[in-house]
Coordinates of C-alpha atoms and ligand atoms in Angstrom, one line a residue:
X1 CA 66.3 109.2 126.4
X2 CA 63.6 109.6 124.2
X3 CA 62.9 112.6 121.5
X4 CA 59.5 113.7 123.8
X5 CA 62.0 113.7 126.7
X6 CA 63.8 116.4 124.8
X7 CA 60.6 118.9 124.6
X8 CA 60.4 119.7 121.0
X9 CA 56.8 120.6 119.5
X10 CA 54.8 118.1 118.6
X11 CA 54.4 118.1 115.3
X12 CA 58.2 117.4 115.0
X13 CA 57.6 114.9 117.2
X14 CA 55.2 113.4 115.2
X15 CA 57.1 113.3 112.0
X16 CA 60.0 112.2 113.7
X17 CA 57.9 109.1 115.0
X18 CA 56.9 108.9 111.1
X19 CA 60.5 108.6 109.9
X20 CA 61.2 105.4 112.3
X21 CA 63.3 107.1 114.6
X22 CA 63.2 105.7 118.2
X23 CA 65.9 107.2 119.9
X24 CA 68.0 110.3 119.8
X25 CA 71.6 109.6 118.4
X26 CA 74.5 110.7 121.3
X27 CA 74.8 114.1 119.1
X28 CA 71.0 114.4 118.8
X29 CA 71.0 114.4 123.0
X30 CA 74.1 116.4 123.6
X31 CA 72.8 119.6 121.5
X32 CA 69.5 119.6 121.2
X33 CA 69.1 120.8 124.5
X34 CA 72.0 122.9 124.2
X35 CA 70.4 124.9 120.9
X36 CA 66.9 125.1 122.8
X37 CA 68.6 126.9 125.8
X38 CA 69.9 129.5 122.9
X39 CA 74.0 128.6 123.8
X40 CA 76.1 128.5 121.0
X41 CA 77.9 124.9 119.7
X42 CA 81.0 124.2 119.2
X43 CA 79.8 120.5 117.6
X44 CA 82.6 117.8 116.9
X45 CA 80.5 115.3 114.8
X46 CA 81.3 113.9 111.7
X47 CA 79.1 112.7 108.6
X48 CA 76.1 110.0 109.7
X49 CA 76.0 110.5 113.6
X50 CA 72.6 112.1 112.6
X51 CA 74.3 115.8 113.0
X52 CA 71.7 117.3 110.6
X53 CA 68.8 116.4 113.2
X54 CA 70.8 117.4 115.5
X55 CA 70.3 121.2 114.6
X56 CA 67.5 121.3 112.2
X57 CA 65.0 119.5 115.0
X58 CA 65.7 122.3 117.9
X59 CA 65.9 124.8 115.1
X60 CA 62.3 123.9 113.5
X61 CA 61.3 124.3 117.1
X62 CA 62.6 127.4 117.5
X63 CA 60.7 128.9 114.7
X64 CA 57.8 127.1 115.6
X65 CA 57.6 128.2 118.8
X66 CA 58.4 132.3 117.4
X67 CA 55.1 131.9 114.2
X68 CA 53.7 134.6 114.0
X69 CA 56.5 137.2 115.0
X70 CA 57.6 137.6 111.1
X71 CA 56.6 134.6 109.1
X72 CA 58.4 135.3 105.8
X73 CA 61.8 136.5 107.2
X74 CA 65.0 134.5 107.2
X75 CA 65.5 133.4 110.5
X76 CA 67.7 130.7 110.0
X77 CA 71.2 130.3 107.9
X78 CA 73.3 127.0 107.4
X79 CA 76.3 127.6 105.2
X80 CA 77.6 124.1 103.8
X81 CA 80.7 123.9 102.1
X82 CA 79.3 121.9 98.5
X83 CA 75.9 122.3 96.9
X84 CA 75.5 118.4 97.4
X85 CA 75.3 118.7 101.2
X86 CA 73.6 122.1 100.4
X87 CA 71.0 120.3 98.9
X88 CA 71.0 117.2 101.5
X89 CA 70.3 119.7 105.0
X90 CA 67.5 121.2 102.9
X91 CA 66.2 118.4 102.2
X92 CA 66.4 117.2 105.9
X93 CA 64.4 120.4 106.7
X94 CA 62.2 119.8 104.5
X95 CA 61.3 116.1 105.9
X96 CA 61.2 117.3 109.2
X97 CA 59.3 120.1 108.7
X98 CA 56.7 118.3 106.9
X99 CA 53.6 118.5 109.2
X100 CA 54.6 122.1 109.3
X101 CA 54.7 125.5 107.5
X102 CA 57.9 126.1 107.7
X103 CA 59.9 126.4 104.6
X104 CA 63.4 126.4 103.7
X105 CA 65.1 127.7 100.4
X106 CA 68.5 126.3 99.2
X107 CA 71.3 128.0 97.4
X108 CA 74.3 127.1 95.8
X109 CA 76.6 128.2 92.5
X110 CA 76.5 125.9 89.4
X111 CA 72.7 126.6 88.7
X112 CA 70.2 129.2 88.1
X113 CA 70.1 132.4 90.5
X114 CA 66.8 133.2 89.1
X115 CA 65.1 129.7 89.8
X116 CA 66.5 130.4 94.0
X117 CA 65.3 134.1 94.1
X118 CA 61.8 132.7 93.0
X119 CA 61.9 130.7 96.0
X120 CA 63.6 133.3 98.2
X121 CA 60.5 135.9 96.9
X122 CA 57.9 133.5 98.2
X123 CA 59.2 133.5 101.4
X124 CA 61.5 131.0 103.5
X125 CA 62.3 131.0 107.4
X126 CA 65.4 128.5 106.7
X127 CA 68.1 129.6 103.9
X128 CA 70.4 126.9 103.3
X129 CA 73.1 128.3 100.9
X130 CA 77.2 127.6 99.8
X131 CA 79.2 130.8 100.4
X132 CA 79.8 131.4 97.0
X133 CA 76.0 131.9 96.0
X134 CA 75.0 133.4 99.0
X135 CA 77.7 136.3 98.9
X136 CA 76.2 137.1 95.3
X137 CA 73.0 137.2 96.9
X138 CA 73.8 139.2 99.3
X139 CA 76.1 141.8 97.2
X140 CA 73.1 142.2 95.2
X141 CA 70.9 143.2 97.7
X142 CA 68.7 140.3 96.9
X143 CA 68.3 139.0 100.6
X144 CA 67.1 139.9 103.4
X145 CA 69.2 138.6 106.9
X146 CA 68.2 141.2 109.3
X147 CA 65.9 139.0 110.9
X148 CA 68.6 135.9 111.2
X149 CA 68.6 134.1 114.8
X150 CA 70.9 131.3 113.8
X151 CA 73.2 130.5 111.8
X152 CA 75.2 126.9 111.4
X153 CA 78.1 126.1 109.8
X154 CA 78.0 122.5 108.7
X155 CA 81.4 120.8 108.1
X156 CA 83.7 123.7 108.6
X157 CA 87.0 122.0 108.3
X158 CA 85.5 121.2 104.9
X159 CA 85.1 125.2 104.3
X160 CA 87.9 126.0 105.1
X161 CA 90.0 123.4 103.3
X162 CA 88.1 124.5 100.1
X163 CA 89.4 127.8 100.7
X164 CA 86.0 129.7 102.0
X165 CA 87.4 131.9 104.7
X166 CA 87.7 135.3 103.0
X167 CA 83.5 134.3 102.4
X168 CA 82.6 133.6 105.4
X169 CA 84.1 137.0 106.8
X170 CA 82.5 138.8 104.4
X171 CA 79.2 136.8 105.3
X172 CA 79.8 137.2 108.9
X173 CA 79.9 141.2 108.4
X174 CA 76.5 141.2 106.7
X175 CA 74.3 139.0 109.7
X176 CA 73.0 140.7 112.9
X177 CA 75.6 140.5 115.6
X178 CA 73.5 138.7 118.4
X179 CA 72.7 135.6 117.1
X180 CA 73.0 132.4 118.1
X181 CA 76.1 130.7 115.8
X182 CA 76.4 126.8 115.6
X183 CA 79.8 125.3 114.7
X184 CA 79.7 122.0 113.4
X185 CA 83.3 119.9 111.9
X186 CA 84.3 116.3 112.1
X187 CA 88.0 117.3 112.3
X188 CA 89.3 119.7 114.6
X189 CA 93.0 121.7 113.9
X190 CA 94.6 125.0 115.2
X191 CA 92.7 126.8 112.4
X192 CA 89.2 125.2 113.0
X193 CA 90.0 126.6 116.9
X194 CA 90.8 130.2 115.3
X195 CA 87.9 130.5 113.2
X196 CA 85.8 129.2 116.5
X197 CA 86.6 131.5 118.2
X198 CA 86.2 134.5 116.4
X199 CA 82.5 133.1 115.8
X200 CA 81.4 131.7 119.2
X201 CA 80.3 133.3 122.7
X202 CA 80.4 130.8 125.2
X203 CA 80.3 128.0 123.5
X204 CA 79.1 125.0 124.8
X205 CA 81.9 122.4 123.8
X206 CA 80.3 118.8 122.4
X207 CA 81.9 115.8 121.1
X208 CA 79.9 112.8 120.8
X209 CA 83.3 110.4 119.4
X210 CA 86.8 111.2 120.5
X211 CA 88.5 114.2 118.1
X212 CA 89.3 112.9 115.1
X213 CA 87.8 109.2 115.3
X214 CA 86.2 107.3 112.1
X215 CA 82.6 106.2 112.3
X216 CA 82.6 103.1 115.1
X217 CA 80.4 101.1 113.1
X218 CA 82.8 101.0 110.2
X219 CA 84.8 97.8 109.6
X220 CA 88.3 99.1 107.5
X221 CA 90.3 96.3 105.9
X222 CA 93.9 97.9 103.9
X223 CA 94.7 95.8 100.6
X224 CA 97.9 95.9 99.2
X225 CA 98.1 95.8 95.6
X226 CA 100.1 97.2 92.7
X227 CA 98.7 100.2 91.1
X228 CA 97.8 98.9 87.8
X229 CA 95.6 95.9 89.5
X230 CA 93.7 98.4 91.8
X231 CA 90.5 98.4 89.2
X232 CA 90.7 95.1 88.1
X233 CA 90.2 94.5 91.8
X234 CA 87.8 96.8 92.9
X235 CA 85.4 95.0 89.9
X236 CA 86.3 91.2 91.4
X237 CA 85.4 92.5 94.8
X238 CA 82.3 94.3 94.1
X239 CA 81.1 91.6 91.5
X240 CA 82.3 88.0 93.5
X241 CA 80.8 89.5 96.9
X242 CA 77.8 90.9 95.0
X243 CA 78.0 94.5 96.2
X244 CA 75.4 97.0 94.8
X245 CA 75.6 101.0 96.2
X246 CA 79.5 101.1 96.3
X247 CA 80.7 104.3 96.6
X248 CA 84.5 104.3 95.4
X249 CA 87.4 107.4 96.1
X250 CA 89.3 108.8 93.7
X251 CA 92.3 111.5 93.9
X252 CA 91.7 113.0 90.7
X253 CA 88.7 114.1 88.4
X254 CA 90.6 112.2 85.9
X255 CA 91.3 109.4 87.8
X256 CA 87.6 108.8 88.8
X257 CA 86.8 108.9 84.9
X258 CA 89.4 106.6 84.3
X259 CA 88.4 104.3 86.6
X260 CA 84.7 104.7 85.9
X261 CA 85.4 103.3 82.4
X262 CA 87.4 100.6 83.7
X263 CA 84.7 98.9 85.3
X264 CA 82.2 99.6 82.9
X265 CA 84.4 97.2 80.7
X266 CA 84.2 94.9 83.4
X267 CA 80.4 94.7 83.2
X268 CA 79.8 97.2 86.5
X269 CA 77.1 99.9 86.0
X270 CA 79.2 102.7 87.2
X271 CA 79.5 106.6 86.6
X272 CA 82.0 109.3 88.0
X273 CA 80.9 112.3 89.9
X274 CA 83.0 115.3 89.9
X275 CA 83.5 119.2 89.8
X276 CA 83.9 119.3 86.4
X277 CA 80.7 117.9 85.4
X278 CA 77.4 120.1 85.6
X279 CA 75.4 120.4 88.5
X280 CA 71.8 118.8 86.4
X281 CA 74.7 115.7 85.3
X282 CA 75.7 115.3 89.1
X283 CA 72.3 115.2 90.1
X284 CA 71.2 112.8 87.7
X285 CA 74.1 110.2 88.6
X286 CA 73.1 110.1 92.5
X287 CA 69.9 109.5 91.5
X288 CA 70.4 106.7 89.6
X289 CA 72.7 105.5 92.2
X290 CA 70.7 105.9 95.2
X291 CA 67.9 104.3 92.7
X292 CA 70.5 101.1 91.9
X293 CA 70.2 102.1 88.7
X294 CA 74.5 102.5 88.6
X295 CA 75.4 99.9 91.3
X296 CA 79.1 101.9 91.4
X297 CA 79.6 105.2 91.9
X298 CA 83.4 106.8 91.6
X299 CA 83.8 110.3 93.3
X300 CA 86.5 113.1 94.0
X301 CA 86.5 114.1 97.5
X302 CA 84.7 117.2 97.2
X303 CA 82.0 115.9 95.3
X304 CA 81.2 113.0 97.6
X305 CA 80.7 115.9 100.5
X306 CA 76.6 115.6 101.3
X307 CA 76.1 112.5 99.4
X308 CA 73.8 110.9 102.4
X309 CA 72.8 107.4 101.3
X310 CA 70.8 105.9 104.3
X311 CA 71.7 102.3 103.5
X312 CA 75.1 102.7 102.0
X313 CA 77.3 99.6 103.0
X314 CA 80.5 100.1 101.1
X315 CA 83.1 102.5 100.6
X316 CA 86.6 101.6 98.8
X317 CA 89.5 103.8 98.5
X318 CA 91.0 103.7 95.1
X319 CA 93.7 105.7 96.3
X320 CA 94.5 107.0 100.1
X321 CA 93.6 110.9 100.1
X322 CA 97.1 113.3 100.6
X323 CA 94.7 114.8 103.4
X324 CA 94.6 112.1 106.2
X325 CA 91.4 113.7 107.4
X326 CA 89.7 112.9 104.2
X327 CA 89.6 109.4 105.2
X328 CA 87.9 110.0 108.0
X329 CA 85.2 111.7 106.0
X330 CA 85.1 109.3 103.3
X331 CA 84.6 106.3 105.4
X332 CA 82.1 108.3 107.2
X333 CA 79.5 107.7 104.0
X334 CA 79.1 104.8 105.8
X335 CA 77.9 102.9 108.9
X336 CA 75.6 105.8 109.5
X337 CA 73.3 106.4 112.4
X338 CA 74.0 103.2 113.4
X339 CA 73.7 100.8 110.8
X340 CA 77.3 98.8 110.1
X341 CA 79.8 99.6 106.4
X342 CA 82.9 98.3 105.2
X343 CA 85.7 100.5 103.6
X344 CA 88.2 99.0 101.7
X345 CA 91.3 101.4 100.9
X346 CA 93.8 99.9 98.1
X347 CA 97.4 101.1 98.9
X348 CA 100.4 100.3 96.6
X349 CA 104.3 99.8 98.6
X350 CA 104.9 103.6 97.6
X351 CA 101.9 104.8 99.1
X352 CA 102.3 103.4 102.1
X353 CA 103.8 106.7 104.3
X354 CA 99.3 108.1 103.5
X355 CA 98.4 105.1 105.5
X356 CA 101.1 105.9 108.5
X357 CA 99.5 109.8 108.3
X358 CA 95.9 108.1 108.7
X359 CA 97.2 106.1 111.3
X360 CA 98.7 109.2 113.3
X361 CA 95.6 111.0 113.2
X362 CA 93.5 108.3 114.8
X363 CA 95.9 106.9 116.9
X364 CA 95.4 103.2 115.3
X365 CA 97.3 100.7 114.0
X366 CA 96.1 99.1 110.5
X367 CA 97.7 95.7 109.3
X368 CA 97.4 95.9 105.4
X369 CA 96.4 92.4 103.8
X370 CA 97.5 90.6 100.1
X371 CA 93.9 89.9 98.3
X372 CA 94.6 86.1 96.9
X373 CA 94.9 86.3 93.6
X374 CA 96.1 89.8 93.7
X375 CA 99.0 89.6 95.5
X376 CA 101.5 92.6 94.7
X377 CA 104.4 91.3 92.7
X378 CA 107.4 91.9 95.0
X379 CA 109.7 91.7 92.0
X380 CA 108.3 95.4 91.2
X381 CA 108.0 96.9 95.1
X382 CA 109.4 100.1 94.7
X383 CA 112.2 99.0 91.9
X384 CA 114.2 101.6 91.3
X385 CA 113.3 102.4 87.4
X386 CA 116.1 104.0 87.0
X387 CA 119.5 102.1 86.7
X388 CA 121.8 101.7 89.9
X389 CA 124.9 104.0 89.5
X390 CA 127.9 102.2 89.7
X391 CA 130.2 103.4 92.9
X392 CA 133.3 104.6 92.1
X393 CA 135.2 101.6 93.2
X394 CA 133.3 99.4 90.8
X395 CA 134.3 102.6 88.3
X396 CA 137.6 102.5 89.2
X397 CA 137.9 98.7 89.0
X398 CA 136.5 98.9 85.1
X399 CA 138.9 101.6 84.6
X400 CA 141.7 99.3 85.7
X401 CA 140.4 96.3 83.5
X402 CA 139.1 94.2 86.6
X403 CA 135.5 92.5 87.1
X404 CA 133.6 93.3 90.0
X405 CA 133.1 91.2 93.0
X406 CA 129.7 90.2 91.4
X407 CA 131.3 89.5 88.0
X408 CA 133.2 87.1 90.4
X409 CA 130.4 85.8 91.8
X410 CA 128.5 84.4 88.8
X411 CA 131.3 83.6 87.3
X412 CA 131.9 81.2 90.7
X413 CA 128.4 79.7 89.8
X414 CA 129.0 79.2 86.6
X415 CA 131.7 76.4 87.6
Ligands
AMP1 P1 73.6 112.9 109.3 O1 74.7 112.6 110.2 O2 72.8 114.1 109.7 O3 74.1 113.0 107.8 O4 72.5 111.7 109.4 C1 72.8 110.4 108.9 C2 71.5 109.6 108.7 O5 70.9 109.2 110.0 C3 70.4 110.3 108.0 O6 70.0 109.5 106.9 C4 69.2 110.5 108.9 O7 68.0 110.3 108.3 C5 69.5 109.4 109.9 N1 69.1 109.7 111.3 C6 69.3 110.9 112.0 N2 68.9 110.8 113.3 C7 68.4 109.5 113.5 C8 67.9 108.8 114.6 N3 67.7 109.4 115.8 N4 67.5 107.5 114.4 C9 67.7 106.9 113.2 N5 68.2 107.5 112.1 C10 68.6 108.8 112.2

């Protein structure tokens, strides 16, 4: 199948010829058709199946195809669930769009309302917002959505993890009832089926990978290794293999500092990307990295949502997520549109039950390796630190003045 096979207006064509893409990706030719013949999506795709074009191309079609009906109204609304993948769809719109006069505005919390209204005054037929900034916006009266065709939800297991339900119903009150709604989520539960279906008429039901798969493309090694090794690690591997663009997973904001400074000491360029730094700091660090200005890059879950690196090869988990879904989105940085990754996940003895959740979900079988030179020291796998309490017939036989049966034994040796 090729994209002119799919009927989309030639100057997306063209600038998808530009951009080196030859073929549609199995998401690409399951819904663009689908969002051209108006039907809503219910879209299981995770992270670097090329989900974005997937919408935006039929989308900028769409409005192409309507210029000249209302030029400066909103007419279509993606609602991410971070201001990093915020920022990446617009920035897909805007490469796609390029030939084009379509524009698209993004929005998100952490950084100037007044900079966004600026950009929402000039005009915009694609709003790309978090629900966060774009309830303000709309509280305030500050936006128009009466005009709204479509709205996507990119990576709504993601929203709704973060807690964004109670703003996407108020959102959902506030947009024009007939309009075509487009469900997109790499993981699918109960609760991503409830929201569905409250949002969806008809949906047409696509899933390019089975439910809860990890990217194909993706080769996943486990290491064991005792927690206080993990960094020491992480720094041979990255510097004997000569990695550059690693992007590494921590637990905590804390943790991803910690570690960050770690291999600084060992002579890696690396930074930590987190909530609690500031959205112009956050910025600045991915550009440096996708720049190879910092060759490591140490994130939280949430703030690695949206980081879309086209050639990003490696992934390491410092630690296993709690959620066994966040593995699948974490090794999903990787091996995008086609090209091949490797994830590395580090797993001390105690945390062994996260990989046996991972391995539930996808309904594979990992067999964790010993890194030479990094073995785990099986003199400390999962020691009790605490001292064994002595039963009560080894109590009773202290009591009485007699040595235990080990006492006995050693004393056997000893001889
Ligand atoms: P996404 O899953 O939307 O995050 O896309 C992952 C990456 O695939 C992005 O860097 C896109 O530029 C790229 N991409 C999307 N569609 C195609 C395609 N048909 N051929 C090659 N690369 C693509």
């Amino acid at each position: 199948m090729s994209f002119a096979s799919l009927g989309l207006h030639q100057d997306i064509l063209l600038q998808v010829q530009n951009l080196g893409y030859q073929t549609p990706t199995p998401i690409q030719q399951a819904a663009i058709p689908a969002v051209l013949a108006h039907k809503d999506l219910m879209a299981g795709a995770q992270t670097g199946t090329g989900k974005t074009a997937a919408f935006a191309l039929p989308l900028l079609h769409q409005i192409l195809s309507t210029e000249g009906d209302n030029p400066c109204a909103i007419q279509v609304l993606v609602l991410t669930p971070t201001r990093e993948l915020a920022q990446q769809v617009h920035a897909s719109f805007e490469k796609y769009s390029a030939n084009t006069s379509v524009q698209s505005v993004v929005a998100y919390g952490g950084a100037s309302i007044n900079v966004q209204l600026d950009a929402l005054r000039k005009g915009c037929q694609v709003l790309v917002a978090t629900p966060g900034r774009l309830l303000e916006l709309i509280m305030k009266n500050l936006i128009d959505l009466s005009c709204l065709k479509t709205l996507v939800l990119d990576e709504a297991d993601r929203m709704l993890d973060m807690g964004f339900i109670i703003d996407i119903q108020r959102i959902l009150k506030k947009l024009p009832e007939t309009r075509q709604t487009l469900f997109f989520s790499a993981t699918f539960n109960d609760e991503i089926f409830a929201l569905s279906k409250t949002l969806l008429k008809d949906p047409q039901l696509i899933e390019v990978d089975n439910r809860n798969t990890t990217a194909t493309q993706v080769e996943q090694t486990i290491y064991t290794v005792d927690k206080n090794r993990k960094s020491a690690l992480i720094s041979y591997l990255i510097g004997s293999k000569n990695w550059q663009q690693v992007l590494i997973f921590t637990r905590t904001k804390q943790g991803a500092d910690e570690l960050a400074k770690e291999m600084e000491k060992d002579g890696i360029a690396t930074q930590s990307i987190h909530g609690d730094k500031s959205q112009g700091a956050r910025d600045r660090i991915l550009t440096d990295f996708k720049h190879g200005k910092v060759r490591a890059l140490v994130a939280t879950d949430v703030a690695a949502r949206g980081i879309d690196i086209e050639q990003l090869q490696y992934v390491i988990n410092h630690e296993l997520p709690y959620n066994a879904e966040d593995y699948i989105h974490r090794i999903g940085r990787t091996g995008r549109a086609g090209s091949t990754g490797i994830a590395i996940s580090l797993v001390t003895e105690k945390e062994r039950y996260l990989l046996t959740d991972i391995e539930k979900l996808l309904n594979e079988q990992f067999i964790p390796q010993w890194f030479p030179g990094f073995e785990p020291d099986l003199n400390n796998i999962d020691q009790p630190t605490k001292r064994r309490e002595p039963s009560k017939k080894e109590l009773r036989a202290k009591a009485l003045g007699f040595s235990s049966s080990k006492d006995k034994k050693t004393k056997r040796k000893r001889r």
